[in-house]
Amino acid sequence: MGDDATDGAADPNDADDETVIRRDRFSGGPAREFLSSLAGDSRIFDADLAVDRAHVVMLAEQGIIGDDVAGEILTVLDDVETAGHSDLPDGEDVHEAIESAVIDRVGPDGGKMHTARSRNDEVAACIRYRLREDLLDAIEATLALRESLLETAAEHTETVMPGYTHLQPAQPITVGHYLSSYAAAVGRDTARLLDAYDRTNESPLGGAAFAGTPFDIDRERTAELLGFDRVVENSMDAASARDFLAESTAALAIHATTLSGLAEDIVVFANKGYIELSDDYSSTSSIMPQKKNPDTLELTRAVAGDATGELTGLLTTLKGLPRAYNRDLQRAHPHTFRTVDAVVEASSIAAGAVATADWNAELLADEAGAGFATATGIADLLAMAGLPFRTAHEVVALAAEKAENAADSGDSDDGVTAAVLDAAAEEVLGESLFEYVDESAVESALDPAASVASRDSVGGPAPGAVEASIKTAGESVATDSDALDARRETLSAAAERLQREVDQYV
Ligand code: ARG
């Protein structure tokens, strides 16, 4: 409190006097805008009101402030909420502005709201309180994407397509197998977000500036009233820790990276005509009327850049910060909020694009056998018949070379046939291929669908194996969905409990 406030001439109940002193003592000058986070703090306006309410209820329960004062403060907090963030008085941040608004309405007793706390534990509590909602939305978005991938995969367990390495046709797989691979990856993204949520949902409140408080506060109680799972015990850690931001942003950036791979594939598949995006997820060109462009997926792909940039910005801001609170931290959480907004949107777009796209089964089947993509299957067949795999590999490689030479010289366009393989075997082994395998088995292994069906070990592309994977993945979505619901219920039960407690005072 400034000297003027203790001046006997000032009426201690004159709220205006009080706020003038508060706001003007420092930073009325050129740095005011630079210092202020008030505009961006709109994101934590509701969180701050909840934190204020829980704190005031606890202070009253502990006998630190009177019930009547608590009632007055809690009553005007409702008015402040109704008036909204945009109606707050000027201030360095939302915490200061709400406190000023309370003091403006209650008088100096409104200043009791800030007993036994600091803006440092307050802002940390607000960020965690708000971020957990955002993380739950992100988790929900990953669940929707997994459902979309798995539903589409289930429709395509028999739709053969080329699989690639180095963007070269490699081995035939199915669309169901391909989409399930992304459902699995997004499943791990969900798990990382759930972990991040659980470490975010801890209460720093009561840590005060960093060094605790002499008041007989009940930290467990404010944690409970706000739906936090536990307190961040060490008061210095409570006020300083932002690793929950780093962890959340990293989990989001990893999910964005997963999305970018999926988006890139879809862009490539659309280019090849394998997939047709629904009009809802396509754009056209302003000049070329025939164009149907996969812009939504290109933007999804780009969000990985945003998220990685935000993560880098955040970690760089946090790196080397001394204990305990430093104002740098004011610029930390916006990185995470920007990331979560962009990534949730991209994830939902990817889910919609996958759910509504059409796969061109005929073209995919044709392409699945292109480039002698069944070569590995032939080598496997020979190895299963007892040839060392390396020798089998040599036979098939020579057959591929022979087929290519025949095509180049205009002799034959048939590609690798059983006859070509046999000729290669004669050269490499000095005996016929059919000493080892039946011709019909070779014909079958050259067929992409049969090749896919043969790879039926756990996680393989054979329709049965993919169906089994889809079932397990679906159970995992249900488990994660229950985990999400449980967390949402904990939060809404806490919000109701807090409201009931507040109602006893107002
Ligand atoms: N707006 C600040 C932040 O976001 C609140 C904490 C201010 N505390 C301080 N000691 N200056 O970090």
Coordinates of C-alpha atoms and ligand atoms in Angstrom, one line a residue:
M1 CA 0.0 0.0 0.0
G2 CA 1.4 3.4 -0.9
D3 CA 2.0 6.2 1.6
D4 CA -1.1 8.1 0.4
A5 CA -3.4 5.3 1.4
T6 CA -2.3 5.5 5.0
D7 CA -2.7 9.3 5.0
G8 CA -5.3 10.1 7.7
A9 CA -7.0 12.5 5.4
A10 CA -8.0 9.7 3.0
D11 CA -11.2 7.9 3.7
P12 CA -10.3 4.3 3.9
N13 CA -13.7 3.4 2.5
D14 CA -13.3 5.6 -0.5
A15 CA -12.7 2.9 -3.1
D16 CA -11.7 5.3 -5.8
D17 CA -8.8 6.6 -3.8
E18 CA -7.7 3.1 -3.2
T19 CA -7.7 2.0 -6.8
V20 CA -6.1 5.2 -8.0
I21 CA -3.2 4.4 -5.7
R22 CA -3.0 0.8 -6.8
R23 CA -3.0 1.6 -10.5
D24 CA -0.7 4.6 -10.6
R25 CA 2.1 3.8 -8.3
F26 CA 4.0 2.0 -11.0
S27 CA 4.0 1.8 -14.7
G28 CA 1.6 4.5 -15.7
G29 CA 4.3 5.4 -18.2
P30 CA 5.4 4.2 -21.6
A31 CA 5.8 0.5 -20.4
R32 CA 2.2 0.2 -19.4
E33 CA 1.0 -1.6 -22.5
F34 CA 4.1 -3.7 -22.6
L35 CA 3.6 -4.9 -19.0
S36 CA 0.0 -5.6 -19.4
S37 CA -1.4 -9.0 -20.2
L38 CA -5.0 -7.9 -19.7
A39 CA -6.2 -8.4 -23.2
G40 CA -4.9 -11.9 -23.6
D41 CA -6.0 -12.7 -20.1
S42 CA -9.6 -12.9 -21.4
R43 CA -8.8 -16.6 -21.8
I44 CA -8.4 -17.0 -18.1
F45 CA -11.2 -14.6 -17.0
D46 CA -13.6 -17.4 -15.9
A47 CA -10.7 -19.3 -14.4
D48 CA -9.7 -16.3 -12.3
L49 CA -13.3 -15.9 -11.0
A50 CA -13.4 -19.5 -10.0
V51 CA -10.0 -19.3 -8.3
D52 CA -11.2 -16.1 -6.5
R53 CA -14.4 -17.8 -5.3
A54 CA -12.6 -20.9 -4.0
H55 CA -10.0 -18.8 -2.2
V56 CA -12.6 -16.6 -0.6
V57 CA -14.7 -19.6 0.6
M58 CA -11.6 -21.1 2.1
L59 CA -10.5 -17.9 3.8
A60 CA -14.0 -17.7 5.4
E61 CA -14.0 -21.3 6.4
Q62 CA -10.6 -20.9 8.0
G63 CA -11.9 -17.7 9.9
I64 CA -9.2 -15.6 8.1
I65 CA -11.9 -13.3 6.8
G66 CA -15.5 -12.8 8.1
D67 CA -18.4 -14.5 6.5
D68 CA -20.0 -11.1 5.9
V69 CA -17.0 -9.9 4.0
A70 CA -16.8 -13.1 2.1
G71 CA -20.5 -12.7 1.2
E72 CA -19.9 -9.2 -0.1
I73 CA -16.9 -10.2 -2.2
L74 CA -18.6 -13.3 -3.6
T75 CA -21.7 -11.3 -4.5
V76 CA -19.8 -8.7 -6.5
L77 CA -17.8 -11.4 -8.2
D78 CA -21.1 -12.4 -9.8
D79 CA -21.5 -8.9 -11.0
V80 CA -18.0 -8.8 -12.3
E81 CA -18.7 -12.0 -14.2
T82 CA -21.9 -10.7 -15.7
A83 CA -20.2 -7.5 -16.8
G84 CA -17.6 -9.5 -18.5
H85 CA -13.9 -9.3 -19.2
S86 CA -14.3 -6.3 -21.5
D87 CA -15.9 -4.3 -18.7
L88 CA -12.9 -4.7 -16.3
P89 CA -11.1 -1.6 -15.2
D90 CA -7.6 -1.1 -16.5
G91 CA -4.9 -3.2 -14.9
E92 CA -1.6 -5.0 -15.4
D93 CA -3.5 -8.2 -15.7
V94 CA -6.9 -9.9 -15.2
H95 CA -6.0 -10.6 -11.5
E96 CA -5.3 -7.1 -10.7
A97 CA -8.3 -5.8 -12.8
I98 CA -10.8 -8.2 -11.1
E99 CA -9.4 -7.2 -7.7
S100 CA -9.8 -3.5 -8.6
A101 CA -13.4 -4.2 -9.8
V102 CA -14.2 -5.9 -6.5
I103 CA -12.7 -3.1 -4.5
D104 CA -14.5 -0.6 -6.6
R105 CA -17.8 -2.3 -5.6
V106 CA -17.2 -3.4 -2.1
G107 CA -14.8 -0.8 -0.8
P108 CA -11.5 -1.5 1.0
D109 CA -12.8 -4.7 2.4
G110 CA -12.7 -6.0 -1.1
G111 CA -9.0 -6.0 -0.7
K112 CA -9.3 -8.9 1.7
M113 CA -9.8 -11.2 -1.2
H114 CA -6.0 -11.1 -1.9
T115 CA -5.2 -12.2 1.7
A116 CA -2.8 -15.2 1.9
R117 CA -2.0 -15.4 -1.8
S118 CA -0.1 -13.7 -4.6
R119 CA -0.7 -13.2 -8.3
N120 CA 2.0 -15.7 -8.7
D121 CA 0.1 -18.7 -7.3
E122 CA -3.1 -17.2 -8.6
V123 CA -2.0 -17.0 -12.3
A124 CA -0.5 -20.5 -12.1
A125 CA -3.8 -21.8 -10.8
C126 CA -5.8 -19.9 -13.5
I127 CA -3.6 -21.3 -16.3
R128 CA -3.9 -24.8 -15.0
Y129 CA -7.7 -24.4 -14.5
R130 CA -8.2 -23.2 -18.0
L131 CA -5.7 -25.4 -19.8
R132 CA -7.3 -28.6 -18.4
E133 CA -10.5 -27.8 -20.3
D134 CA -8.5 -27.2 -23.4
L135 CA -6.7 -30.5 -22.9
L136 CA -9.9 -32.3 -22.5
D137 CA -11.1 -30.8 -25.8
A138 CA -7.9 -31.9 -27.4
I139 CA -8.3 -35.4 -26.1
E140 CA -11.9 -35.4 -27.4
A141 CA -10.6 -34.3 -30.8
T142 CA -8.1 -37.2 -30.9
L143 CA -10.9 -39.7 -30.0
A144 CA -13.1 -38.4 -32.8
L145 CA -10.2 -38.8 -35.2
R146 CA -9.5 -42.3 -34.1
E147 CA -13.2 -43.2 -34.5
S148 CA -13.2 -41.7 -38.0
L149 CA -10.0 -43.6 -38.9
L150 CA -11.3 -46.9 -37.5
E151 CA -14.8 -46.6 -39.1
T152 CA -13.3 -46.0 -42.5
A153 CA -10.7 -48.8 -41.9
A154 CA -13.5 -51.2 -41.1
E155 CA -15.1 -50.5 -44.5
H156 CA -11.8 -51.2 -46.3
T157 CA -10.2 -54.3 -44.7
E158 CA -10.2 -55.9 -48.2
T159 CA -9.4 -52.8 -50.3
V160 CA -5.9 -53.5 -51.5
M161 CA -3.6 -50.6 -52.0
P162 CA 0.1 -50.1 -52.7
G163 CA 2.2 -49.5 -49.6
Y164 CA 5.3 -47.3 -49.9
T165 CA 8.7 -46.8 -48.6
H166 CA 10.8 -43.8 -49.9
L167 CA 7.5 -42.9 -51.7
Q168 CA 8.2 -45.9 -54.0
P169 CA 5.7 -48.7 -54.3
A170 CA 6.9 -51.4 -51.9
Q171 CA 4.4 -54.0 -50.8
P172 CA 0.7 -54.3 -51.2
I173 CA -1.4 -53.6 -48.1
T174 CA -5.0 -52.5 -47.6
V175 CA -6.7 -49.2 -46.9
G176 CA -7.9 -50.6 -43.6
H177 CA -4.3 -51.5 -42.6
Y178 CA -3.1 -48.1 -43.6
L179 CA -5.8 -46.2 -41.7
S180 CA -5.4 -48.4 -38.6
S181 CA -1.7 -47.5 -38.5
Y182 CA -2.8 -43.9 -37.9
A183 CA -5.4 -44.9 -35.4
A184 CA -2.6 -46.5 -33.4
A185 CA -0.4 -43.4 -33.6
V186 CA -3.3 -41.1 -32.6
G187 CA -4.0 -43.5 -29.7
R188 CA -0.6 -42.7 -28.3
D189 CA -1.3 -39.0 -28.8
T190 CA -4.4 -39.4 -26.7
A191 CA -2.4 -41.1 -24.0
R192 CA 0.2 -38.4 -23.9
L193 CA -2.5 -35.7 -23.6
L194 CA -4.2 -37.7 -20.7
D195 CA -0.8 -37.8 -19.0
A196 CA -0.3 -34.1 -19.5
Y197 CA -3.8 -33.4 -18.2
D198 CA -3.1 -35.3 -15.0
R199 CA 0.1 -33.3 -14.3
T200 CA -1.7 -30.1 -15.2
N201 CA -4.6 -30.7 -12.9
E202 CA -2.7 -29.9 -9.7
S203 CA -3.3 -26.8 -7.5
P204 CA -0.5 -24.3 -7.0
L205 CA -2.8 -22.1 -4.9
G206 CA -1.5 -21.3 -1.5
G207 CA 2.1 -21.2 -2.6
A208 CA 1.6 -17.4 -2.5
A209 CA 4.5 -15.4 -4.1
F210 CA 6.7 -18.5 -3.8
A211 CA 7.5 -18.6 -0.1
G212 CA 4.2 -19.7 1.5
T213 CA 2.1 -17.6 3.9
P214 CA 1.8 -17.3 7.7
F215 CA -2.0 -17.5 7.4
D216 CA -3.7 -20.8 8.4
I217 CA -4.9 -21.6 4.9
D218 CA -6.2 -24.9 3.7
R219 CA -4.6 -25.7 0.4
E220 CA -6.3 -29.1 0.1
R221 CA -9.7 -27.3 0.4
T222 CA -9.1 -24.9 -2.5
A223 CA -7.7 -27.7 -4.6
E224 CA -10.9 -29.7 -3.9
L225 CA -13.2 -26.7 -4.6
L226 CA -11.5 -26.2 -8.0
G227 CA -11.5 -29.9 -9.0
F228 CA -7.7 -30.2 -8.8
D229 CA -6.5 -33.8 -8.1
R230 CA -3.9 -32.7 -5.5
V231 CA -1.8 -29.7 -4.5
V232 CA 1.7 -28.8 -5.9
E233 CA 3.3 -29.1 -2.5
N234 CA 6.5 -27.0 -2.5
S235 CA 5.4 -23.4 -2.6
M236 CA 8.3 -22.3 -4.7
D237 CA 7.6 -25.1 -7.2
A238 CA 3.9 -24.2 -7.1
A239 CA 4.5 -20.6 -8.2
S240 CA 7.4 -21.3 -10.7
A241 CA 6.6 -24.6 -12.4
R242 CA 5.5 -24.4 -16.0
D243 CA 6.7 -27.8 -17.1
F244 CA 3.0 -28.7 -17.4
L245 CA 2.8 -26.2 -20.2
A246 CA 5.9 -27.7 -21.9
E247 CA 4.5 -31.2 -21.5
S248 CA 1.1 -30.2 -22.8
T249 CA 2.5 -28.3 -25.7
A250 CA 4.9 -31.1 -26.6
A251 CA 2.0 -33.6 -26.6
L252 CA 0.0 -31.3 -28.8
A253 CA 3.0 -30.7 -31.1
I254 CA 3.5 -34.5 -31.4
H255 CA -0.1 -34.9 -32.3
A256 CA 0.3 -32.1 -34.9
T257 CA 3.2 -34.1 -36.3
T258 CA 1.1 -37.2 -36.5
L259 CA -1.6 -35.2 -38.3
S260 CA 0.9 -33.7 -40.7
G261 CA 2.0 -37.2 -41.9
L262 CA -1.6 -38.3 -42.4
A263 CA -2.4 -35.0 -44.2
E264 CA 0.7 -35.4 -46.5
D265 CA -0.4 -39.0 -47.4
I266 CA -3.9 -37.8 -48.3
V267 CA -2.5 -35.0 -50.4
V268 CA -0.3 -37.5 -52.3
F269 CA -3.2 -40.0 -52.6
A270 CA -5.5 -37.3 -53.9
N271 CA -2.9 -36.4 -56.4
K272 CA -2.7 -40.0 -57.6
G273 CA -6.5 -40.3 -57.8
Y274 CA -6.5 -42.9 -55.0
I275 CA -8.8 -40.8 -52.9
E276 CA -11.3 -38.2 -53.6
L277 CA -11.9 -35.7 -50.9
S278 CA -15.5 -34.5 -50.3
D279 CA -16.2 -31.0 -51.6
D280 CA -16.6 -29.9 -48.0
Y281 CA -12.9 -30.5 -47.4
S282 CA -11.6 -29.2 -50.8
S283 CA -11.0 -25.8 -52.3
T284 CA -11.0 -24.6 -55.8
S285 CA -8.7 -22.3 -57.7
S286 CA -9.7 -18.7 -58.3
I287 CA -8.5 -19.0 -61.9
M288 CA -8.5 -22.7 -62.9
P289 CA -12.1 -23.8 -62.8
Q290 CA -11.3 -27.5 -63.1
K291 CA -9.2 -27.6 -59.9
K292 CA -10.2 -29.4 -56.7
N293 CA -7.4 -28.9 -54.2
P294 CA -6.7 -30.6 -50.9
D295 CA -6.1 -27.2 -49.1
T296 CA -7.6 -28.4 -45.8
L297 CA -5.0 -31.1 -45.5
E298 CA -2.3 -28.8 -46.6
L299 CA -3.3 -26.4 -43.8
T300 CA -3.4 -29.4 -41.4
R301 CA 0.1 -30.3 -42.5
A302 CA 1.2 -26.8 -41.8
V303 CA -0.1 -26.7 -38.2
A304 CA 2.8 -29.0 -37.2
G305 CA 5.0 -26.0 -38.0
D306 CA 2.9 -23.7 -35.8
A307 CA 2.9 -26.2 -32.9
T308 CA 6.7 -26.9 -33.2
G309 CA 7.3 -23.1 -33.3
E310 CA 5.2 -22.5 -30.2
L311 CA 6.9 -25.4 -28.4
T312 CA 10.3 -24.0 -29.2
G313 CA 9.2 -20.5 -28.2
L314 CA 7.9 -21.9 -24.9
L315 CA 10.9 -24.0 -24.0
T316 CA 13.3 -21.1 -25.0
T317 CA 11.3 -18.8 -22.7
L318 CA 11.5 -21.3 -19.8
K319 CA 15.1 -22.2 -20.3
G320 CA 17.4 -20.9 -17.6
L321 CA 14.8 -19.0 -15.7
P322 CA 16.0 -18.5 -12.1
R323 CA 13.7 -19.5 -9.2
A324 CA 11.2 -18.3 -8.4
Y325 CA 8.7 -16.1 -10.3
N326 CA 9.9 -14.0 -13.2
R327 CA 7.7 -12.0 -15.5
D328 CA 8.9 -13.9 -18.5
L329 CA 6.3 -16.4 -17.4
Q330 CA 3.6 -14.1 -18.6
R331 CA 4.7 -14.9 -22.1
A332 CA 4.8 -18.6 -21.5
H333 CA 1.2 -19.9 -21.4
P334 CA 0.1 -18.0 -24.6
H335 CA 2.3 -20.4 -26.5
T336 CA 0.3 -23.3 -25.2
F337 CA -3.1 -21.7 -25.7
R338 CA -2.3 -20.9 -29.3
T339 CA -1.1 -24.4 -29.9
V340 CA -4.1 -26.1 -28.5
D341 CA -6.5 -24.0 -30.6
A342 CA -4.6 -24.7 -33.8
V343 CA -4.1 -28.4 -33.1
V344 CA -7.7 -29.1 -32.0
E345 CA -9.0 -27.5 -35.1
A346 CA -6.6 -29.4 -37.4
S347 CA -7.4 -32.7 -35.7
S348 CA -11.2 -32.1 -36.2
I349 CA -10.6 -31.2 -39.9
A350 CA -8.5 -34.4 -40.4
A351 CA -11.3 -36.5 -38.8
G352 CA -13.9 -34.9 -41.1
A353 CA -11.7 -35.3 -44.2
V354 CA -11.1 -39.0 -43.5
A355 CA -14.7 -39.7 -42.7
T356 CA -16.0 -38.2 -45.9
A357 CA -13.4 -39.2 -48.5
D358 CA -13.9 -41.8 -51.2
W359 CA -11.3 -44.4 -51.9
N360 CA -10.9 -45.5 -55.5
A361 CA -10.7 -49.3 -54.9
E362 CA -10.3 -50.2 -58.6
L363 CA -7.3 -47.9 -59.2
L364 CA -5.8 -48.9 -55.9
A365 CA -6.0 -52.6 -56.8
D366 CA -4.3 -51.9 -60.1
E367 CA -1.6 -49.9 -58.5
A368 CA -1.1 -52.4 -55.7
G369 CA 0.7 -54.8 -58.1
A370 CA 2.6 -52.1 -59.9
G371 CA 6.4 -51.9 -59.7
F372 CA 6.6 -55.6 -58.8
A373 CA 5.3 -54.8 -55.4
T374 CA 4.8 -58.5 -54.6
A375 CA 8.5 -59.2 -55.0
T376 CA 9.1 -59.6 -51.2
G377 CA 6.2 -62.1 -51.1
I378 CA 7.9 -64.2 -53.8
A379 CA 11.2 -64.1 -51.9
D380 CA 9.3 -65.1 -48.7
L381 CA 7.7 -68.0 -50.6
L382 CA 11.1 -69.3 -51.7
A383 CA 12.6 -68.9 -48.3
M384 CA 9.6 -70.8 -46.8
A385 CA 10.4 -73.6 -49.2
G386 CA 13.9 -73.8 -47.7
L387 CA 16.1 -71.5 -49.8
P388 CA 18.2 -69.1 -47.7
F389 CA 16.3 -65.7 -47.8
R390 CA 19.4 -64.0 -49.3
T391 CA 19.5 -66.5 -52.2
A392 CA 15.7 -66.1 -52.7
H393 CA 16.2 -62.3 -52.7
E394 CA 18.9 -62.7 -55.4
V395 CA 16.6 -64.9 -57.6
V396 CA 13.7 -62.4 -57.4
A397 CA 16.0 -59.4 -57.9
L398 CA 17.3 -61.0 -61.1
A399 CA 13.8 -61.7 -62.3
A400 CA 12.9 -58.0 -61.7
E401 CA 15.9 -57.0 -63.8
K402 CA 15.0 -59.4 -66.6
A403 CA 11.5 -58.1 -66.7
E404 CA 12.7 -54.5 -66.8
N405 CA 15.2 -55.3 -69.6
A406 CA 12.4 -57.1 -71.6
A407 CA 10.2 -54.0 -71.2
D408 CA 13.0 -51.6 -72.2
S409 CA 13.8 -53.6 -75.3
G410 CA 10.2 -53.9 -76.3
D411 CA 10.2 -57.7 -76.0
S412 CA 7.6 -58.0 -73.3
D413 CA 5.5 -55.9 -71.1
D414 CA 4.2 -58.7 -68.9
G415 CA 6.5 -57.8 -66.0
V416 CA 7.6 -60.5 -63.6
T417 CA 5.8 -63.7 -64.3
A418 CA 6.3 -67.3 -63.1
A419 CA 8.3 -67.9 -66.3
V420 CA 10.6 -65.0 -65.8
L421 CA 11.2 -66.1 -62.2
D422 CA 11.9 -69.6 -63.3
A423 CA 14.5 -68.3 -65.8
A424 CA 16.2 -66.3 -63.0
A425 CA 16.2 -69.4 -60.8
E426 CA 18.0 -71.4 -63.5
E427 CA 20.7 -68.8 -63.6
V428 CA 21.2 -68.3 -59.9
L429 CA 20.5 -71.9 -58.6
G430 CA 21.2 -74.0 -61.7
E431 CA 17.8 -75.6 -61.4
S432 CA 14.1 -74.8 -61.9
L433 CA 12.1 -72.7 -59.5
F434 CA 9.5 -75.3 -59.5
E435 CA 11.8 -77.7 -57.8
Y436 CA 11.1 -75.6 -54.8
V437 CA 7.5 -74.2 -55.2
D438 CA 4.4 -75.0 -57.2
E439 CA 3.7 -72.8 -60.1
S440 CA 0.3 -72.1 -58.7
A441 CA 1.8 -70.8 -55.4
V442 CA 4.0 -68.5 -57.4
E443 CA 1.0 -67.2 -59.4
S444 CA -0.8 -66.6 -56.2
A445 CA 2.1 -64.8 -54.5
L446 CA 2.2 -62.5 -57.6
D447 CA -1.4 -61.4 -56.9
P448 CA -1.6 -58.4 -54.6
A449 CA -4.8 -59.5 -52.8
A450 CA -3.3 -63.0 -52.1
S451 CA -0.1 -61.4 -51.1
V452 CA -1.9 -59.3 -48.5
A453 CA -3.9 -62.2 -47.3
S454 CA -0.7 -64.2 -46.7
R455 CA 0.6 -61.7 -44.2
D456 CA -1.7 -62.5 -41.4
S457 CA 0.5 -62.3 -38.3
V458 CA -0.5 -59.9 -35.5
G459 CA -0.7 -56.4 -36.9
G460 CA -0.3 -57.5 -40.5
P461 CA -2.4 -56.3 -43.4
A462 CA -4.4 -59.5 -44.0
P463 CA -8.1 -58.7 -43.6
G464 CA -8.5 -60.9 -40.5
A465 CA -5.5 -59.4 -38.8
V466 CA -6.7 -55.8 -39.5
E467 CA -10.2 -56.7 -38.2
A468 CA -8.7 -57.9 -35.0
S469 CA -6.6 -54.7 -34.7
I470 CA -9.6 -52.5 -35.4
K471 CA -11.5 -54.3 -32.6
T472 CA -8.7 -53.8 -30.1
A473 CA -8.3 -50.2 -31.2
G474 CA -12.0 -49.6 -30.7
E475 CA -11.8 -50.9 -27.2
S476 CA -9.0 -48.6 -26.5
V477 CA -11.0 -45.6 -27.8
A478 CA -13.8 -46.7 -25.4
T479 CA -11.4 -46.8 -22.5
D480 CA -9.9 -43.4 -23.3
S481 CA -13.4 -42.0 -23.8
D482 CA -14.4 -43.2 -20.2
A483 CA -11.2 -41.6 -18.9
L484 CA -12.2 -38.4 -20.6
D485 CA -15.8 -38.6 -19.2
A486 CA -14.5 -39.2 -15.7
R487 CA -12.3 -36.1 -15.8
R488 CA -15.1 -34.0 -17.2
E489 CA -17.4 -35.3 -14.4
T490 CA -14.9 -34.5 -11.8
L491 CA -14.6 -30.9 -13.1
S492 CA -18.4 -30.3 -13.3
A493 CA -19.0 -31.9 -9.9
A494 CA -16.3 -29.5 -8.5
A495 CA -17.9 -26.5 -10.2
E496 CA -21.3 -27.4 -8.7
R497 CA -19.8 -27.9 -5.3
L498 CA -18.1 -24.6 -5.4
Q499 CA -21.3 -22.9 -6.5
R500 CA -23.1 -24.5 -3.6
E501 CA -20.5 -23.2 -1.2
V502 CA -20.6 -19.7 -2.7
D503 CA -24.4 -19.7 -2.4
Q504 CA -24.1 -20.1 1.4
Y505 CA -22.5 -16.7 1.5
V506 CA -24.3 -14.6 -1.0
Ligands
ARG1 N1 0.2 -11.5 -15.3 C1 1.2 -12.1 -14.6 C2 1.6 -13.4 -15.3 O1 0.9 -13.8 -16.1 C3 0.7 -12.4 -13.2 C4 1.7 -12.5 -12.1 C5 2.4 -11.2 -11.8 N2 3.2 -11.3 -10.7 C6 4.3 -10.5 -10.5 N3 5.0 -10.8 -9.5 N4 4.5 -9.5 -11.3 O2 2.6 -14.1 -14.9

